[in-house]
Coordinates of C-alpha atoms in Angstrom, one line a residue:
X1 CA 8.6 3.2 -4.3
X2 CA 12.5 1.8 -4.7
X3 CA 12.7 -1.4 -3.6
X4 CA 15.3 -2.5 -0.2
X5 CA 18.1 -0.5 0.9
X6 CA 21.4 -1.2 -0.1
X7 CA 23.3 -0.8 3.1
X8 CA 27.2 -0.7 3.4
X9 CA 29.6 -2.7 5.3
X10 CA 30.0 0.6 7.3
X11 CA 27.1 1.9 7.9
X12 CA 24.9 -1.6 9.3
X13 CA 25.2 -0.1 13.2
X14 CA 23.1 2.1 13.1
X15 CA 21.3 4.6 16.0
X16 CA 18.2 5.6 16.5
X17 CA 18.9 9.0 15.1
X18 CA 20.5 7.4 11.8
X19 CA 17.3 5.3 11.7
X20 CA 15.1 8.2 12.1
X21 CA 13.8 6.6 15.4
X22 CA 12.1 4.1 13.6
X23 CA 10.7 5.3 10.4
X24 CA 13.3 4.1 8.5
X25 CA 13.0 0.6 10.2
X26 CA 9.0 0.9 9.2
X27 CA 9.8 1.4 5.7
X28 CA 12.2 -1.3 5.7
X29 CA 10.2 -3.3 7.1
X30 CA 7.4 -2.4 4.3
X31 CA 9.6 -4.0 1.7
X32 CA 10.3 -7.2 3.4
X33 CA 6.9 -7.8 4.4
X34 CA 5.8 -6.9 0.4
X35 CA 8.2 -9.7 -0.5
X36 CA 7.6 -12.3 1.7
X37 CA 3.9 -12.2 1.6
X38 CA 4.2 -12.5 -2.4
X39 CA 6.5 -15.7 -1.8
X40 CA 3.9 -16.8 1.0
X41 CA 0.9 -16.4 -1.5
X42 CA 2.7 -18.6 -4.0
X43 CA 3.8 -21.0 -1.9
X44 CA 0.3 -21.4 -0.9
X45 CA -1.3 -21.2 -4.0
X46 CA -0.2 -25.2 -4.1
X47 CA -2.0 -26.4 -1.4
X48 CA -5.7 -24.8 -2.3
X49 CA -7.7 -27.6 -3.9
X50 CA -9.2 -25.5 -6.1
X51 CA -8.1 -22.8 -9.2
X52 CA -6.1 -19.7 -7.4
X53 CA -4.3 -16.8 -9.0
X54 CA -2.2 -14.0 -7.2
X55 CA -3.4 -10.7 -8.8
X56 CA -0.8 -7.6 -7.6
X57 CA -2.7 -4.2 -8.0
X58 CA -1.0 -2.1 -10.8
X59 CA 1.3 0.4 -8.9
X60 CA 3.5 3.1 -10.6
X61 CA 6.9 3.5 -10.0
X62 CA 7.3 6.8 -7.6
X63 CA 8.9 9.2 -9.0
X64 CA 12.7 10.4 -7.5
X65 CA 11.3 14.1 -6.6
X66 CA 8.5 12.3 -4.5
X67 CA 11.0 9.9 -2.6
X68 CA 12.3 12.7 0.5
X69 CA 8.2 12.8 1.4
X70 CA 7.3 9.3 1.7
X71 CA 8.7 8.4 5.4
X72 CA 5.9 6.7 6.8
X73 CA 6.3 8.8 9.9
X74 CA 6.3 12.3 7.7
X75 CA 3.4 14.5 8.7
X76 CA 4.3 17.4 6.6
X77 CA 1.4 18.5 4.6
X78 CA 4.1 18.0 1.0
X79 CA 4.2 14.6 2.2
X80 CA 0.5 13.5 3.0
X81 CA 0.1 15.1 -1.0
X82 CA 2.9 13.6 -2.1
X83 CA 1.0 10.2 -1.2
X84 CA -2.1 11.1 -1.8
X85 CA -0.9 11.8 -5.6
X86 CA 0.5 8.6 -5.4
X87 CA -2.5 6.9 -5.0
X88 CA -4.3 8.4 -7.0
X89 CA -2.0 7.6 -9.4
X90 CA -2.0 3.9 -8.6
X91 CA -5.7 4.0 -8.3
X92 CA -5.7 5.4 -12.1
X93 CA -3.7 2.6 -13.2
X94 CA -5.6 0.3 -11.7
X95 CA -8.9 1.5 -13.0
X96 CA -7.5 2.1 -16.6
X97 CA -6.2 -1.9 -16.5
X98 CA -10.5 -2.7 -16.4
X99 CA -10.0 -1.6 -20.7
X100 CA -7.8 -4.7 -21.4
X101 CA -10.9 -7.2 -19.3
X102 CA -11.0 -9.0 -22.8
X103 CA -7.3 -10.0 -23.3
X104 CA -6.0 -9.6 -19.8
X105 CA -7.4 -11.9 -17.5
X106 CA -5.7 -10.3 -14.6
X107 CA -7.6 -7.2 -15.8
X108 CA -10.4 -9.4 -15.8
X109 CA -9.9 -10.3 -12.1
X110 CA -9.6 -7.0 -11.2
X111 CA -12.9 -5.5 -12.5
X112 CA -14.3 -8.4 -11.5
X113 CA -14.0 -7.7 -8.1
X114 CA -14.5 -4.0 -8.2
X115 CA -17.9 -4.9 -10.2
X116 CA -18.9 -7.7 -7.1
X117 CA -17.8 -5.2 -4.1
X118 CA -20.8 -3.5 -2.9
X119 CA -21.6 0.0 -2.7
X120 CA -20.0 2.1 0.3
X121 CA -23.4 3.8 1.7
X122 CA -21.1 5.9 4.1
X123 CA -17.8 7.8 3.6
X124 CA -15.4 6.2 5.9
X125 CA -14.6 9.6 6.9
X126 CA -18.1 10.5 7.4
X127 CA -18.5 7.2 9.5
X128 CA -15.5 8.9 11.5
X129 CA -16.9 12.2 12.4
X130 CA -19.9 10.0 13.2
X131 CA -18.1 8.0 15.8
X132 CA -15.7 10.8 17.2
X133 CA -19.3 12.7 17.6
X134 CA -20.5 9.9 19.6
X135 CA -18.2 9.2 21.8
X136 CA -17.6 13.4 22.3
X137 CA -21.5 13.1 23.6
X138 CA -21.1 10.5 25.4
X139 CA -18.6 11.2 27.0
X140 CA -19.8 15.2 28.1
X141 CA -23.1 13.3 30.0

């Protein structure tokens, strides 16, 4: 996803329409939050008192046709694809790292988590519909 927004001299008083009412604060937001808790982690990698390294996830860069859907408040059914394929994407590159475990010991890290995680016994969508079903019952008594 690019990176900040560049805004001109001009254009920093912004209104709610020119900020989409928010979403384009949210995604702002996004990218300051992405940088500072990178510069938090490595700040605070000095004070553990034992080996730490900071591991990002492999993440592709989005491509330019894909940028008009990504608003975080964009409901449009092109959109929720659009980051869905994204994901997928990201997820692929993620996975594919696990082939380099031998000479890439972020790689390494990486699987090795993946291999420690335990198996998901139920969708969290499934664990959803279970819930929503639950309360729907109890709620008709």
């Amino acid at each position: 996803m690019p990176q900040g927004e560049q805004i001109p001299r001009g254009d920093r008083h912004r209104g709610l329409p020119e900020w989409k009412f928010g979403g384009n604060a949210a995604s702002l937001s996004v990218d300051a939050q992405e940088f500072a808790f990178d510069h938090m982690a490595r700040k605070l990698t000095k004070h553990v008192n034992r080996k730490c390294s900071i591991v990002r996830f492999p993440h592709d860069k989005v491509p330019a046709t894909l940028v008009p859907y990504l608003s975080l408040d964009d409901t449009r059914e092109e959109a929720m694809n659009a980051l869905i394929t994204q994901a997928r994407t990201d997820a692929d590159m993620t996975n594919s790292k696990c082939a380099y475990r031998d000479t890439d010991p972020e790689a390494e890290l990486i699987c090795s988590l993946f291999e420690s995680t335990p198996a998901l016994e139920e969708p969290p969508a499934a664990r959803r519909s279970r819930d929503i079903d639950t309360a729907a019952t109890s709620l008709s008594r």
